[in-house]
Coordinates of C-alpha atoms (C1' of nucleotides) in Angstrom, one line a residue:
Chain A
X1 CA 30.8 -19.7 -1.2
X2 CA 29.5 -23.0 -3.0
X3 CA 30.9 -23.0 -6.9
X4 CA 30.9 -25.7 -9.1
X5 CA 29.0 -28.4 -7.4
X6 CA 26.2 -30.6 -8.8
X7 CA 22.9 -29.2 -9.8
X8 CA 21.9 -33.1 -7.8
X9 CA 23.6 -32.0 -5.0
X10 CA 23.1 -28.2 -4.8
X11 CA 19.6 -28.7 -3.1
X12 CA 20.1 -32.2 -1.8
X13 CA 21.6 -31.2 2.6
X14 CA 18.9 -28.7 2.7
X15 CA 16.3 -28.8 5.1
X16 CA 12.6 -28.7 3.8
X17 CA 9.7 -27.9 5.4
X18 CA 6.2 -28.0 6.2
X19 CA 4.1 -25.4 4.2
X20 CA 0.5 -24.8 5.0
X21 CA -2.0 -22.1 3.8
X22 CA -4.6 -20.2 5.9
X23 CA -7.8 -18.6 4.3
X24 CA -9.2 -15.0 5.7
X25 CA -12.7 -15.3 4.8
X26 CA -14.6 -11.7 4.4
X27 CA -18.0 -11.9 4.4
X28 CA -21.0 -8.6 5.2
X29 CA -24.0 -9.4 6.3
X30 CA -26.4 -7.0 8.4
X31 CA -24.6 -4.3 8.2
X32 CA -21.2 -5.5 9.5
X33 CA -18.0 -7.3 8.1
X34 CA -17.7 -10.9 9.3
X35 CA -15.1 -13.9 9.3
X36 CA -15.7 -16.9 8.2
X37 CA -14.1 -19.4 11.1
X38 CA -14.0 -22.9 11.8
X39 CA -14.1 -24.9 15.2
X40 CA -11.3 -26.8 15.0
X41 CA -13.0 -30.7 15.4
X42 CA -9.2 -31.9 15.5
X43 CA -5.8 -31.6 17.1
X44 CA -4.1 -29.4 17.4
X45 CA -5.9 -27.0 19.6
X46 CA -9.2 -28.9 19.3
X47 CA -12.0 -26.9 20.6
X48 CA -10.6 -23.4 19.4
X49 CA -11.0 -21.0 16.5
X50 CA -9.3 -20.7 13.5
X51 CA -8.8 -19.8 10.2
X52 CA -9.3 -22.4 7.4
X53 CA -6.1 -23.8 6.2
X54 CA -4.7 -26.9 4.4
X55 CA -1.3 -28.0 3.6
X56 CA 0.5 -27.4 0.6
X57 CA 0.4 -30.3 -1.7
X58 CA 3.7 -31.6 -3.7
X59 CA 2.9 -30.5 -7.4
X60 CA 0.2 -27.1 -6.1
X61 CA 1.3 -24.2 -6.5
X62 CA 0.7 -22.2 -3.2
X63 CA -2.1 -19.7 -5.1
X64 CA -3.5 -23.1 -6.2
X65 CA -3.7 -24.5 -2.1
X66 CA -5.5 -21.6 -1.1
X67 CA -7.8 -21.6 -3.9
X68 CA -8.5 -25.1 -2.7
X69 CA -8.8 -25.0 1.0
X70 CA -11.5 -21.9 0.5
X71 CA -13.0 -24.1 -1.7
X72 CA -13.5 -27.3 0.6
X73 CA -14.9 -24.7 3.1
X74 CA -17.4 -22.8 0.7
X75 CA -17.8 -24.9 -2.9
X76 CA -16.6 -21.3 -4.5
X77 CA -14.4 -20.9 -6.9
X78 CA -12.8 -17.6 -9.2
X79 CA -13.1 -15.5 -5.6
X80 CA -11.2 -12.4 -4.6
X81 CA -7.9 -13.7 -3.1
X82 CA -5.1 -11.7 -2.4
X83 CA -1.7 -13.1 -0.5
X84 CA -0.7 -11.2 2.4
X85 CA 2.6 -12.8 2.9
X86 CA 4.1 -15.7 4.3
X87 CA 4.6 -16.5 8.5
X88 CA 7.5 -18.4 9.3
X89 CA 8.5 -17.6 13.2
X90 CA 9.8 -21.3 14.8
X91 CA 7.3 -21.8 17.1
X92 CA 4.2 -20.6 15.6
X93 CA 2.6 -24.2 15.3
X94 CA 2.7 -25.3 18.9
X95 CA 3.1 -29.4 17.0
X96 CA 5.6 -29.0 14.5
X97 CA 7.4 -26.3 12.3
X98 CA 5.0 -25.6 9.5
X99 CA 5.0 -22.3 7.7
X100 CA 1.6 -20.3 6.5
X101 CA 0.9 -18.8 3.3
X102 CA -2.0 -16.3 4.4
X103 CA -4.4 -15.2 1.9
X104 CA -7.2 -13.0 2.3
X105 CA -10.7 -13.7 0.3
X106 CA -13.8 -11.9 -0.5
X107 CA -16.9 -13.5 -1.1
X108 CA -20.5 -12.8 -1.3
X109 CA -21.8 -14.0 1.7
X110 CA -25.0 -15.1 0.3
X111 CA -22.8 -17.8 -2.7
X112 CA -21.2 -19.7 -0.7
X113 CA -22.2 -23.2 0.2
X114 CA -23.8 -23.3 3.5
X115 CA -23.9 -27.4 4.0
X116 CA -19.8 -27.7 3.2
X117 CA -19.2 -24.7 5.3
X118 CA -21.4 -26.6 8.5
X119 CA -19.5 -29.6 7.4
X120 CA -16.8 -28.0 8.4
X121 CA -18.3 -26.0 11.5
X122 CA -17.8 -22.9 10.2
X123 CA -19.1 -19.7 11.6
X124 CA -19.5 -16.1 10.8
X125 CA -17.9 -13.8 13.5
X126 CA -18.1 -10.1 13.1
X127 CA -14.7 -8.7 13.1
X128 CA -15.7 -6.4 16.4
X129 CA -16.2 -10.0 18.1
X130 CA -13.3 -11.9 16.8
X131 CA -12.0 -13.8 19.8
X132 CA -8.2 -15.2 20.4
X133 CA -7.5 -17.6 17.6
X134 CA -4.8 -20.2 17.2
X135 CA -1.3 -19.8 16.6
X136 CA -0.7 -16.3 14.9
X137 CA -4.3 -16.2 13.1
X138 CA -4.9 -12.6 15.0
X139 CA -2.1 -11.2 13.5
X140 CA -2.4 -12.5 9.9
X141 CA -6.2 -11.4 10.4
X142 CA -4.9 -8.2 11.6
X143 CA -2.7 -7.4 8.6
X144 CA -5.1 -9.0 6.5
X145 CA -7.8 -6.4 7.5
X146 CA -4.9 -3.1 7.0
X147 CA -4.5 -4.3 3.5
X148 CA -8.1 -4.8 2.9
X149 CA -9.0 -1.5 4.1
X150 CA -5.7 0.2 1.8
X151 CA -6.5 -1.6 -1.2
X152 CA -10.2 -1.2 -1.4
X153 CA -9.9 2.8 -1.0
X154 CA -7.5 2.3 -4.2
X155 CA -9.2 -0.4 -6.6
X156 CA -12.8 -2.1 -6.6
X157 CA -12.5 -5.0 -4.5
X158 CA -15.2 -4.2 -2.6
X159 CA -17.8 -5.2 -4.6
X160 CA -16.9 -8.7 -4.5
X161 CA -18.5 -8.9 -0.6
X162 CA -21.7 -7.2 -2.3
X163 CA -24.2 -9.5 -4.6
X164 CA -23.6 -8.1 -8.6
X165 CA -26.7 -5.6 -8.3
X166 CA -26.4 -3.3 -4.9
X167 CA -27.6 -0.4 -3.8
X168 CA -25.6 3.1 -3.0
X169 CA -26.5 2.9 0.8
X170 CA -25.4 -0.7 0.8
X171 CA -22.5 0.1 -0.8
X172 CA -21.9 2.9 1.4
X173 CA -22.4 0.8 4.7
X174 CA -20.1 -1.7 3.2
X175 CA -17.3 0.6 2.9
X176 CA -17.8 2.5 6.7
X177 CA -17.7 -1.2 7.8
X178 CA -14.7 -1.3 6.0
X179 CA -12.7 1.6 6.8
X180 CA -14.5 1.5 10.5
X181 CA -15.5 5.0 10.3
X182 CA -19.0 6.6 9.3
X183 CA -19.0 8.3 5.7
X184 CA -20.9 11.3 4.7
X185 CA -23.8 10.4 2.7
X186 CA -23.5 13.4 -0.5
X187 CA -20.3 13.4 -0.6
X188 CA -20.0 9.3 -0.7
X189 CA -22.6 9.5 -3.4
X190 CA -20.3 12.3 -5.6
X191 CA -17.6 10.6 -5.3
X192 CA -19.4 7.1 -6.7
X193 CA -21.0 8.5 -9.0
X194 CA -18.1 11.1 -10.3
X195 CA -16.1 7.7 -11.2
X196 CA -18.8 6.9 -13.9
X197 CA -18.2 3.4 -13.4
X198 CA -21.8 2.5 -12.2
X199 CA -24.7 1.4 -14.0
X200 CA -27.8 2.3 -12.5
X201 CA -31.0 0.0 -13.0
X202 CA -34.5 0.6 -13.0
X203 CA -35.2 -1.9 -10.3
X204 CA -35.3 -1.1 -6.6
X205 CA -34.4 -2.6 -3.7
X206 CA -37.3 -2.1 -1.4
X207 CA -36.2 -4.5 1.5
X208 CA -34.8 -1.4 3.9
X209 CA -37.5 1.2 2.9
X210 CA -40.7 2.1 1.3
X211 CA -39.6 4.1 -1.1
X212 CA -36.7 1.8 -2.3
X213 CA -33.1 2.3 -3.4
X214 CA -31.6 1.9 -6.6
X215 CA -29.7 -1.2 -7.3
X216 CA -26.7 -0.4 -9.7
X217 CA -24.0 -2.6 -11.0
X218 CA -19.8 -1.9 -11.5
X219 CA -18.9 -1.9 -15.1
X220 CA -15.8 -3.6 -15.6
X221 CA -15.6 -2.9 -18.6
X222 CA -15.9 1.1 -18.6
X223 CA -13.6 0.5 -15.6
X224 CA -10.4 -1.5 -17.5
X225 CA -11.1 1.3 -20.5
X226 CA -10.9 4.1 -17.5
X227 CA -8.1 2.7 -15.7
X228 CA -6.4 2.1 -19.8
X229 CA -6.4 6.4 -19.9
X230 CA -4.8 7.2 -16.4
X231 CA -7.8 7.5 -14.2
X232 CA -7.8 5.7 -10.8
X233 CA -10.2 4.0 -8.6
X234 CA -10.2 6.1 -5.4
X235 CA -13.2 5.9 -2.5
Chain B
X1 CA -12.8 -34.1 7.2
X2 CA -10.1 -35.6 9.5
X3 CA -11.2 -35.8 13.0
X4 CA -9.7 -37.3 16.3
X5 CA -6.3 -37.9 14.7
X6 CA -3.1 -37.8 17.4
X7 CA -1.0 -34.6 16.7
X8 CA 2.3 -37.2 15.8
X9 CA -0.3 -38.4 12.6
X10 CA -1.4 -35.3 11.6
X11 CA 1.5 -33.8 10.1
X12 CA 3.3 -37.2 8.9
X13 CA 2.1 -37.9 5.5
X14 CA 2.1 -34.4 4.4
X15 CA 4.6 -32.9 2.0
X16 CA 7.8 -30.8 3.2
X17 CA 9.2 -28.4 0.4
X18 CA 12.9 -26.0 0.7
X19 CA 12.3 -22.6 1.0
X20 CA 14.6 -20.0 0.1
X21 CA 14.4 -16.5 1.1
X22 CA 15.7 -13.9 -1.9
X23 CA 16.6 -10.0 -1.3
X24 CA 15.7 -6.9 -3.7
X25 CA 18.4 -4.6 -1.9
X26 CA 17.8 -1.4 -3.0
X27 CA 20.9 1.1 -3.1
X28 CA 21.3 5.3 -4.4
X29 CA 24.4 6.5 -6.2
X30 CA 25.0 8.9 -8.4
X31 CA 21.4 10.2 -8.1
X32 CA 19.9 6.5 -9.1
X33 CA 18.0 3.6 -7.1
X34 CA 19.9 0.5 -8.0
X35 CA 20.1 -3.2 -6.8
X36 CA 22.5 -5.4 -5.7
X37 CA 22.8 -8.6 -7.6
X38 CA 25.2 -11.2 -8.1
X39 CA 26.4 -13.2 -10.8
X40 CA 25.7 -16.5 -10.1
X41 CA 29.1 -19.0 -10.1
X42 CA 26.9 -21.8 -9.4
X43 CA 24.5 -23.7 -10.7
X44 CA 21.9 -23.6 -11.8
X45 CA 21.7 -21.1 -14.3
X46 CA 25.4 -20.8 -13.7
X47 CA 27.0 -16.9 -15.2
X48 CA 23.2 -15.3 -14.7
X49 CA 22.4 -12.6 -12.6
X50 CA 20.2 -12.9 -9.9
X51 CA 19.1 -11.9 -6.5
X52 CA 20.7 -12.6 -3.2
X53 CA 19.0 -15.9 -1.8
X54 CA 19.8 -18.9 0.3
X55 CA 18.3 -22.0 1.8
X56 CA 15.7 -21.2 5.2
X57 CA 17.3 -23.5 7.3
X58 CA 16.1 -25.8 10.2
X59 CA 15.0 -23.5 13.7
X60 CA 15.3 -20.3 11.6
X61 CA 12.9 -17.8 11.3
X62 CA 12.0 -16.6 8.0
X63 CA 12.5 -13.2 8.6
X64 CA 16.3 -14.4 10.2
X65 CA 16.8 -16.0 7.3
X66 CA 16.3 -12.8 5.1
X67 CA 18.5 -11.1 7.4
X68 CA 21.3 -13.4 7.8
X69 CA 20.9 -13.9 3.5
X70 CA 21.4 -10.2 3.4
X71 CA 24.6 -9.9 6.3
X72 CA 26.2 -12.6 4.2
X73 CA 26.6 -10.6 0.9
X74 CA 26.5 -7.0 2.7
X75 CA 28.0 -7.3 6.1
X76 CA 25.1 -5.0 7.4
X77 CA 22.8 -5.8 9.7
X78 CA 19.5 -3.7 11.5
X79 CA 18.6 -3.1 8.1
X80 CA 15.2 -1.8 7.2
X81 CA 13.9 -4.9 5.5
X82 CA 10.2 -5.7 4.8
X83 CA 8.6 -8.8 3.3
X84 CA 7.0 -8.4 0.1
X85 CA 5.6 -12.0 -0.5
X86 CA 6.2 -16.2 -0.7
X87 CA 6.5 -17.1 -4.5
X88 CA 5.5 -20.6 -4.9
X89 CA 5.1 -21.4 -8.6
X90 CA 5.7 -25.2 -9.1
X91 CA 8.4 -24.5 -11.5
X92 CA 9.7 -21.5 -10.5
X93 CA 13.1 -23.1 -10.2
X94 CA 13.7 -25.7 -12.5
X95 CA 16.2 -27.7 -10.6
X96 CA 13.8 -28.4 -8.0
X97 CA 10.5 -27.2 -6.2
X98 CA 11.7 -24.4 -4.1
X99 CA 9.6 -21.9 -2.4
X100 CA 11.0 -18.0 -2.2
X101 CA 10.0 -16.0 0.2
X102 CA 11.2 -12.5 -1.6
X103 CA 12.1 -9.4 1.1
X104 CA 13.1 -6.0 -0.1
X105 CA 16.0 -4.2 1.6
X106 CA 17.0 -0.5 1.4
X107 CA 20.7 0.3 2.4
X108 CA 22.9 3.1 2.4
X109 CA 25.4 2.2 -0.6
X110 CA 28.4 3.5 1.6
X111 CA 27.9 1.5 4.9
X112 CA 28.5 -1.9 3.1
X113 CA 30.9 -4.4 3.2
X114 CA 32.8 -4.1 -0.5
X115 CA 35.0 -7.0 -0.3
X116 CA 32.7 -9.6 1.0
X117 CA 30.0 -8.2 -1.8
X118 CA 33.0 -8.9 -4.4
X119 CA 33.5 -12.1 -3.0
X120 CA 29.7 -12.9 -3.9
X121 CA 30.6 -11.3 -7.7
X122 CA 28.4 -8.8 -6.6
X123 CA 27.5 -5.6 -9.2
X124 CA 25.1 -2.7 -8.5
X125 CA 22.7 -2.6 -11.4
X126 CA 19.9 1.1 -12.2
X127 CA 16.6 -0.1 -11.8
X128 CA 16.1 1.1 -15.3
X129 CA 18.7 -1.2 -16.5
X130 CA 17.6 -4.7 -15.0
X131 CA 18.4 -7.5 -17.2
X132 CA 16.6 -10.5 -17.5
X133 CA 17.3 -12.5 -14.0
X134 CA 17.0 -15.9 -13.3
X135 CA 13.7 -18.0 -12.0
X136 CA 11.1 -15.8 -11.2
X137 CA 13.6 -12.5 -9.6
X138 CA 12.5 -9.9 -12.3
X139 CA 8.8 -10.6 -11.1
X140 CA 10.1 -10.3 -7.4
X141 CA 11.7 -6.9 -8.2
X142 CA 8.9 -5.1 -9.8
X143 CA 6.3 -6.1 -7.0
X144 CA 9.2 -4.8 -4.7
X145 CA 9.7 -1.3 -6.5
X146 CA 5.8 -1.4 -6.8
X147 CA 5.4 -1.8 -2.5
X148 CA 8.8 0.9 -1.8
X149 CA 6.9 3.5 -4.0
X150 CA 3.6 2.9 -2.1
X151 CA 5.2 2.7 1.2
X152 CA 7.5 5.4 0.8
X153 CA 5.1 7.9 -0.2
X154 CA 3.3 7.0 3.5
X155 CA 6.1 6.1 5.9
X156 CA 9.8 8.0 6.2
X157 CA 11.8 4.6 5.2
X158 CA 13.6 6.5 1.7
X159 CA 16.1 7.9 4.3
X160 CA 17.5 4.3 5.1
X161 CA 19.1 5.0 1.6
X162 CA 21.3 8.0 2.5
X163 CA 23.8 8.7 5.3
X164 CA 22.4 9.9 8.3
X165 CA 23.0 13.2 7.1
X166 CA 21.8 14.6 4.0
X167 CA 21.0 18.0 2.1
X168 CA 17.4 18.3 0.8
X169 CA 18.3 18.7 -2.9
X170 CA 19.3 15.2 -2.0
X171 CA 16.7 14.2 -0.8
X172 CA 14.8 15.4 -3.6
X173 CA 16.5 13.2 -6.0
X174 CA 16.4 10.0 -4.0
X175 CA 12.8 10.4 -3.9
X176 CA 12.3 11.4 -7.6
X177 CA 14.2 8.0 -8.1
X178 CA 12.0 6.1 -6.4
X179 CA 8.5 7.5 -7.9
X180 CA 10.1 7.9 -11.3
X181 CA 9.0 11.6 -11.6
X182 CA 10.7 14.5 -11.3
X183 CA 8.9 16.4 -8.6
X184 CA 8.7 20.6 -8.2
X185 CA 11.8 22.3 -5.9
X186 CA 9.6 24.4 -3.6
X187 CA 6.4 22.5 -3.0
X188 CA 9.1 19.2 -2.2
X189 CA 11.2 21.4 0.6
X190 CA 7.5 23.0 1.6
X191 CA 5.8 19.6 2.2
X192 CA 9.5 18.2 3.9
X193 CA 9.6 21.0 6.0
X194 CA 6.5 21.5 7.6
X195 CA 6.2 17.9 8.8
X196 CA 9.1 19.5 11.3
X197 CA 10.8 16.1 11.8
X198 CA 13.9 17.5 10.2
X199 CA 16.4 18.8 12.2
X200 CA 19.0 21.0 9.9
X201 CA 22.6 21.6 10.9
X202 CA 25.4 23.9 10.5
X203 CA 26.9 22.1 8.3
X204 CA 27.0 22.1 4.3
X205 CA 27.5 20.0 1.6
X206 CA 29.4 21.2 -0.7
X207 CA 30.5 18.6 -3.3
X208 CA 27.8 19.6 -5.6
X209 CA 28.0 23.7 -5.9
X210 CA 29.7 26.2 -4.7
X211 CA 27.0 27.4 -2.1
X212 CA 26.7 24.3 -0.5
X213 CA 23.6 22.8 0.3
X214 CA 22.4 22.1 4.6
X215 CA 23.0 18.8 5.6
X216 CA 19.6 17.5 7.7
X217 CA 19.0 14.6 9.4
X218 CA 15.6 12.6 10.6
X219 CA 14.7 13.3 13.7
X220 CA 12.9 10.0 14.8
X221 CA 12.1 11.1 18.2
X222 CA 10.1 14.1 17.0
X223 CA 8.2 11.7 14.1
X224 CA 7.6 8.9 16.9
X225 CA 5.7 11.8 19.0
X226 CA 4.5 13.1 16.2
X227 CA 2.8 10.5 14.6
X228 CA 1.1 9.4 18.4
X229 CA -1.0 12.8 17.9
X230 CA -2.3 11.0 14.9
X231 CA -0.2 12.7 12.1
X232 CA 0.7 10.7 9.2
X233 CA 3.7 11.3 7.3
X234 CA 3.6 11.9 3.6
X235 CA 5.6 12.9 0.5
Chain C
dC1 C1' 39.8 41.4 -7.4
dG2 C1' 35.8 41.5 -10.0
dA3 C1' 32.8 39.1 -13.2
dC4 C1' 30.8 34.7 -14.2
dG5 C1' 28.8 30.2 -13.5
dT6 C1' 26.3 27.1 -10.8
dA7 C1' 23.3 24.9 -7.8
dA8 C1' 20.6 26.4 -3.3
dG9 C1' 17.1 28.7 -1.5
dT10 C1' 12.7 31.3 -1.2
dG11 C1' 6.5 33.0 -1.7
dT12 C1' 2.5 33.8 -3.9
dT13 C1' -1.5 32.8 -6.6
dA14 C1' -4.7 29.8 -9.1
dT15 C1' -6.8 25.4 -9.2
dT16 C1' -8.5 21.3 -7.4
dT17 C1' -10.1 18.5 -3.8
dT18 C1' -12.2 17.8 0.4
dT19 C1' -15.3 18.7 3.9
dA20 C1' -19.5 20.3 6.1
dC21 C1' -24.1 20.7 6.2
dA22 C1' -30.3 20.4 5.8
dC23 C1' -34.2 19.6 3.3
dC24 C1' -37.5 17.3 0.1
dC25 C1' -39.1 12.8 -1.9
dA26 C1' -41.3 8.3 -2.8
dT27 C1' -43.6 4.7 -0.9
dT28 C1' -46.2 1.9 2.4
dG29 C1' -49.2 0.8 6.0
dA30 C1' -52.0 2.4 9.6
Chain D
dT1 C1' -54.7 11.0 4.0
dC2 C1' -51.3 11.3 6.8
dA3 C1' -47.4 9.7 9.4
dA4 C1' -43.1 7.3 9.3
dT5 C1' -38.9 5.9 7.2
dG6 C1' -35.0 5.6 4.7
dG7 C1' -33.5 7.6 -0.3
dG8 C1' -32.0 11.2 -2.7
dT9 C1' -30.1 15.9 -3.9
dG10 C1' -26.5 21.0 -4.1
dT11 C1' -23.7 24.6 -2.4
dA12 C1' -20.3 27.1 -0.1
dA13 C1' -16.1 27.2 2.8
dA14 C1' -11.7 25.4 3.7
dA15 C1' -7.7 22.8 2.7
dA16 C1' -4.5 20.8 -0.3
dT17 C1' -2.1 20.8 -4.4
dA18 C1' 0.0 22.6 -8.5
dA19 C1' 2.3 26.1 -11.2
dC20 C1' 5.6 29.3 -11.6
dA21 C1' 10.8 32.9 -11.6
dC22 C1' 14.1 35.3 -9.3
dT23 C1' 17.8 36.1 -5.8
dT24 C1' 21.8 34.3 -3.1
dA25 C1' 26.1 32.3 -1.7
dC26 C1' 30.3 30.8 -3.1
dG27 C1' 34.2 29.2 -5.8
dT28 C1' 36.7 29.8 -10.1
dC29 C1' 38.9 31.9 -13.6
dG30 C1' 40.4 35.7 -16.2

DNA sequence: CGACGTAAGTGTTATTTTTACACCCATTGA
DNA sequence: TCAATGGGTGTAAAAATAACACTTACGTCG
């Protein structure tokens, strides 16, 4: 056991390492939830999908890299982003060692800036479709989608793939394409509604049907008080 | 956006950072859910308590990192041990920039290796009694009691901190540890039992009454065949 | 050897939550 | 004006959860 050296020394024989970040993209359009990839223009693995990513820069914090690297793809900023972990097997980068920091985001799919994200030849897959991917990008997306689907049924993150005002069947199509499993209409509309965290509007959405759907809006604010007495999000 | 560069380029004039791996090793005595920390002989923060950690090292997986980290204090090894996140505030540790990746491990308090923990100036410490630890470690242990309360509510992992065999009052208390709550005698043994993944025995405990109280044990063959038919386990 | 103390073990009922299910409504465009 | 389309609404059965109190086995001590 080391006792008593240096603070100068302590870190100094240590081996350091490549650290990079990679950027799980949720988007819904049409009904379905998407990934926002990019065809990689460069080596490695030219040609090929993958997730956005960067490298960690000396002085960034690693919530600070992944902040940036979705925003070189999309020009957003203040998005949904949630770590999933950190991937660190040998070999995972066929070039060199480099370690990921994963991070999953949620973004309206209608904000984000479509000129950067061609820039960048980025494309929306639907998660049905998503083909092999480089390195271990399946299995970060795959662990990235488990935790989506857990959290959402547990605090309201989904609204942050919806724009501000939505509709109830939107919302309820979001959260099937979610959980990947068709929800029963009444009792999807209860349960919303029970939560009293909803402001309805008087405008309507008349885009999917003649007579036209609601749009409402999530109320933070009765939410934080809500959540302040004991209740819990739950869908 | 950097295009056509040869893989030896790409990587060269990024940054490399140390990465540490620290454990949250979760122990139950005397009908509490304690940690294992050590106090520190080194520097920095020389004579403060803090969790197990140590350097990732060159052609080591994170996740052997964790686990060799954890066979160096403990001695144990095929522990249950699940990541819980990378920590990469840029002055997390204020000798240097040093990435954690933070893992949470749950062992049975009596398998353990006593003298090489005493060699590390090893103490087990109540959860409720957690004194201010170095860096960012107190943040690292509540995210970790936060994810073993979720994930042992949903997945049979509590019993990797008992002996293989154990007597349902026990049981009871190791999980009222870990939610914090005391929970009701006859709906607990109700919900274990009808799962029918425990196997009782003949055999009794009697250190804490004169009855005695069955010892059980997992059965992880039944859960395994169990849980292919789409059950779920829960407490 | 019997009474006592102690923790182990056991079922039932009320309440809440979840699920299943079918029709009318508002609006537009033909 | 009527046909077509997705939006919106309530109730009852079933399942899960929560509340609750007494008996049993066994060792100890008088």
């Amino acid at each position: 056991m080391v006792e008593n050296e240096e603070v100068g020394n302590y870190y100094e024989n240590k081996d350091r390492f490549y650290v990079a970040v990679d950027c799980i993209i949720f988007g819904f359009h049409e009904d379905e939830l998407k990934l926002l990839l990019i065809r990689r223009m460069f080596d490695p693995c030219k040609g090929e999908l993958s997730l956005m990513g960067g490298f960690l820069n000396k002085g960034e914090s690693i919530e600070a890299a992944a902040e940036r690297v979705l925003q070189e793809l999309t020009g957003l900023e203040n998005v949904f982003m949630e770590q999933i972990g950190i991937f660190g097997e040998v070999n995972r980068d066929p070039g060199e060692r480099v370690l990921s920091a994963a991070y999953y985001a949620l973004i309206n799919s209608d904000d984000y800036d479509k000129v950067l994200a061609e820039s960048h030849h980025a494309v929306w897959v639907p998660m049905k479709d998503i083909p092999e991917l480089i390195f271990d990008h399946n299995l970060m997306v795959m662990i990235a989608l488990k935790q989506l689907k857990r959290k959402a049924s547990v605090e309201p993150i989904g609204f942050n793939l919806l724009p501000q005002y939505f509709t109830l069947p939107q919302l309820q199509t979001l959260y099937e394409a979610i959980f990947g499993e068709t929800l029963d209409k009444r009792n999807f509309r209860k349960k919303v509604l029970s939560m009293d965290v909803f402001e309805k509007t008087d405008e309507k959405d008349k885009s999917n049907s003649k007579r036209g759907a609601f749009y409402y809006r999530f109320d933070y604010d009765k939410y934080n008080a809500l959540m302040q007495n004991g209740s819990h999000f739950a869908l």
